[in-house]
C-alpha angles and dihedrals in degrees: 000000000000122000105222096179121100105234123198114254118220112251095013121110124197122198117187121191141148144205142189129208138165126225130200120195121347095316122142111231132184108243096181141353117215120195116222111211119228116262099019141097120225138189115210117203117182134181109202120188123189138186130195106237100181148315138116097257127094127336132003129298107262095034110141139189144161138230120201109195130180130181137157127228138176134204114212115179092335097313115114119205134171115252096191147019120276109262108210125185119180131198135170136042112348100225100170136279100347108144147181125213136174117214136175121246112179104297094346137081114221121211104214129190128194124202132201130268112272093006136108122215138182113214125196127184139192111194130192118194115194115195124195 
């Protein structure tokens, strides 16, 4: 027998949220800011989908792709640090240099996306934060 239900685990908190932004040109934009509580470790897993909505740069309008990124962080006495390397899986149409990064800003982790010169993109994310 296989239990196919997701059961809550004592002491583990899940926070699921999402965001949508647009980029024009090769600008880096904050898609989402995730607060890291003091005294905990978290794993952030994010699925980010994007679609080219216009522009004369690289690729064809309507091209789509996905990034699936995972990274762990901790907040000790108000100082957030990474506890692992960004794991980045990519699927879809490789348009060019579009990118996703996670960076620390005080007690937050910012999910940042970067578009391509002369192109417009819509970015959408679904983030899961697991706290232990």
